[in-house]
Amino acid sequence: MFDRIRVVPGLCEGRPTIRGLRFTVEFVLKLLGAGYTADEIVREYPELEREDVLQAARFGAWLASERTSAVA
């Protein structure tokens, strides 16, 4: 399902990364949120592939769909 998303202890403080590179899912999601398209991200960061960006977006959507409980 998320074969490009990796959590590697000691890499990026254990945050989910793209293919074990030093690109976090969080970073890619912030770029998308800032208005960058997948093609623009790949052009700016050639180590990434279009499918990396799309999978990061799907991963973020999956995380957002998880139920959470409010902490008071």
XYZ file of N, CA and C in Angstrom:
216
model
N 0.827 -1.193 0.000
C 0.000 0.000 0.000
C 0.869 1.254 0.000
N 1.837 1.317 0.902
C 2.749 2.463 0.970
C 4.183 1.956 0.862
N 4.513 1.379 -0.272
C 5.822 0.765 -0.446
C 6.956 1.772 -0.581
N 6.656 3.037 -0.778
C 7.695 4.064 -0.897
C 7.924 4.822 0.415
N 7.058 4.605 1.388
C 7.163 5.302 2.670
C 7.921 4.406 3.637
N 8.982 4.955 4.220
C 9.795 4.173 5.141
C 10.031 4.946 6.434
N 10.046 4.210 7.526
C 10.457 4.764 8.817
C 11.744 4.052 9.183
N 12.828 4.815 9.199
C 14.150 4.262 9.479
C 14.639 4.894 10.782
N 14.802 4.084 11.829
C 15.307 4.645 13.091
C 16.625 5.388 12.853
N 16.714 6.570 13.410
C 17.926 7.369 13.273
C 17.957 8.253 12.034
N 17.021 8.081 11.121
C 16.954 8.914 9.925
C 15.793 9.891 10.083
N 16.088 11.165 10.032
C 15.060 12.210 10.156
C 14.231 12.017 11.420
N 14.909 11.664 12.504
C 14.286 11.496 13.816
C 13.143 10.483 13.798
N 13.237 9.483 12.923
C 12.222 8.448 12.866
C 10.934 8.841 12.169
N 10.926 9.999 11.516
C 9.733 10.421 10.771
C 9.621 9.608 9.476
N 8.410 9.434 8.974
C 8.250 8.732 7.694
C 8.971 9.492 6.576
N 9.758 8.757 5.804
C 10.514 9.347 4.698
C 10.116 8.691 3.385
N 10.556 9.309 2.313
C 10.328 8.773 0.980
C 11.501 7.877 0.611
N 11.239 6.595 0.439
C 12.229 5.602 0.024
C 13.514 5.631 0.849
N 13.435 6.043 2.103
C 14.615 6.075 2.948
C 15.557 7.225 2.640
N 15.120 8.141 1.770
C 15.912 9.345 1.478
C 15.685 10.349 2.602
N 16.395 11.425 2.575
C 16.220 12.451 3.604
C 15.119 13.447 3.235
N 14.072 12.946 2.625
C 12.878 13.726 2.332
C 11.751 13.135 3.159
N 11.227 13.915 4.083
C 10.128 13.401 4.899
C 8.798 13.580 4.171
N 7.862 12.744 4.547
C 6.499 12.891 4.033
C 5.983 14.274 4.415
N 6.293 14.691 5.618
C 5.866 16.016 6.097
C 6.346 17.119 5.154
N 7.597 17.061 4.729
C 8.161 18.069 3.828
C 7.388 18.104 2.506
N 7.140 16.936 1.950
C 6.425 16.861 0.676
C 4.992 17.387 0.838
N 4.343 17.031 1.939
C 2.975 17.526 2.176
C 2.954 19.042 2.333
N 3.966 19.593 2.980
C 4.028 21.053 3.122
C 4.200 21.727 1.767
N 4.992 21.130 0.893
C 5.139 21.689 -0.456
C 3.804 21.651 -1.201
N 3.109 20.522 -1.112
C 1.795 20.430 -1.756
C 0.828 21.453 -1.173
N 0.862 21.614 0.137
C -0.002 22.587 0.800
C 0.319 24.023 0.413
N 1.573 24.252 0.047
C 1.988 25.592 -0.379
C 1.632 25.861 -1.838
N 1.062 24.854 -2.503
C 0.617 25.069 -3.872
C 1.476 24.455 -4.953
N 2.558 23.782 -4.572
C 3.388 23.122 -5.572
C 2.638 21.921 -6.147
N 2.817 21.668 -7.423
C 2.269 20.459 -8.030
C 3.297 19.341 -7.904
N 2.854 18.118 -8.132
C 3.783 16.983 -8.090
C 4.906 17.182 -9.101
N 4.569 17.656 -10.292
C 5.594 17.862 -11.319
C 6.592 18.941 -10.912
N 6.123 19.995 -10.271
C 7.035 21.054 -9.807
C 7.971 20.526 -8.718
N 7.447 19.705 -7.823
C 8.275 19.149 -6.748
C 9.364 18.266 -7.336
N 9.010 17.420 -8.289
C 9.989 16.526 -8.911
C 11.029 17.326 -9.693
N 10.603 18.380 -10.323
C 11.542 19.226 -11.061
C 12.516 19.915 -10.100
N 12.009 20.372 -8.956
C 12.841 21.063 -7.963
C 13.741 20.097 -7.190
N 13.263 18.891 -6.965
C 13.988 17.874 -6.188
C 14.082 16.602 -7.032
N 15.049 16.537 -7.957
C 15.115 15.429 -8.912
C 15.344 14.045 -8.296
N 15.707 13.987 -7.028
C 15.852 12.681 -6.372
C 14.495 12.020 -6.176
N 13.442 12.844 -6.159
C 12.085 12.336 -5.982
C 11.464 11.991 -7.323
N 10.534 11.048 -7.274
C 9.768 10.665 -8.451
C 8.317 11.082 -8.233
N 7.616 11.232 -9.326
C 6.215 11.671 -9.240
C 5.407 10.746 -8.326
N 5.617 9.453 -8.438
C 4.884 8.496 -7.606
C 5.220 8.685 -6.126
N 6.449 9.132 -5.804
C 6.806 9.430 -4.410
C 5.881 10.506 -3.851
N 5.684 11.556 -4.629
C 4.853 12.683 -4.196
C 3.406 12.238 -4.039
N 2.915 11.485 -5.004
C 1.531 11.026 -4.938
C 1.315 10.087 -3.753
N 2.290 9.217 -3.493
C 2.140 8.311 -2.360
C 2.224 9.064 -1.037
N 3.042 10.094 -0.963
C 3.095 10.916 0.248
C 1.730 11.556 0.502
N 1.079 12.016 -0.553
C -0.257 12.619 -0.409
C -1.266 11.570 0.062
N -1.209 10.366 -0.508
C -2.123 9.302 -0.072
C -1.860 8.915 1.378
N -0.583 8.882 1.761
C -0.218 8.549 3.138
C -0.772 9.604 4.099
N -0.620 10.877 3.733
C -1.162 11.959 4.557
C -2.666 11.869 4.691
N -3.353 11.536 3.595
C -4.812 11.378 3.642
C -5.188 10.202 4.533
N -4.426 9.125 4.445
C -4.687 7.953 5.288
C -4.520 8.311 6.761
N -3.448 9.035 7.089
C -3.243 9.448 8.481
C -4.370 10.347 8.965
N -4.812 11.256 8.109
C -5.874 12.184 8.496
C -7.203 11.466 8.702
N -7.362 10.315 8.077
C -8.632 9.584 8.215
C -8.683 8.735 9.483
N -7.559 8.578 10.152
C -7.515 7.800 11.389
C -8.252 8.545 12.490
N -8.941 7.811 13.320
C -9.651 8.428 14.436
C -8.643 8.841 15.501
N -8.859 10.010 16.038
C -8.025 10.493 17.124
C -8.940 10.926 18.264
N -8.394 10.950 19.446
C -9.180 11.435 20.583
C -8.575 12.745 21.054
N -9.434 13.666 21.398
C -8.975 14.971 21.867
C -8.321 14.822 23.218
N -7.245 15.547 23.388
C -6.547 15.555 24.686
C -6.871 16.879 25.358
N -7.438 16.801 26.534
C -7.838 18.034 27.236
C -6.759 18.490 28.176
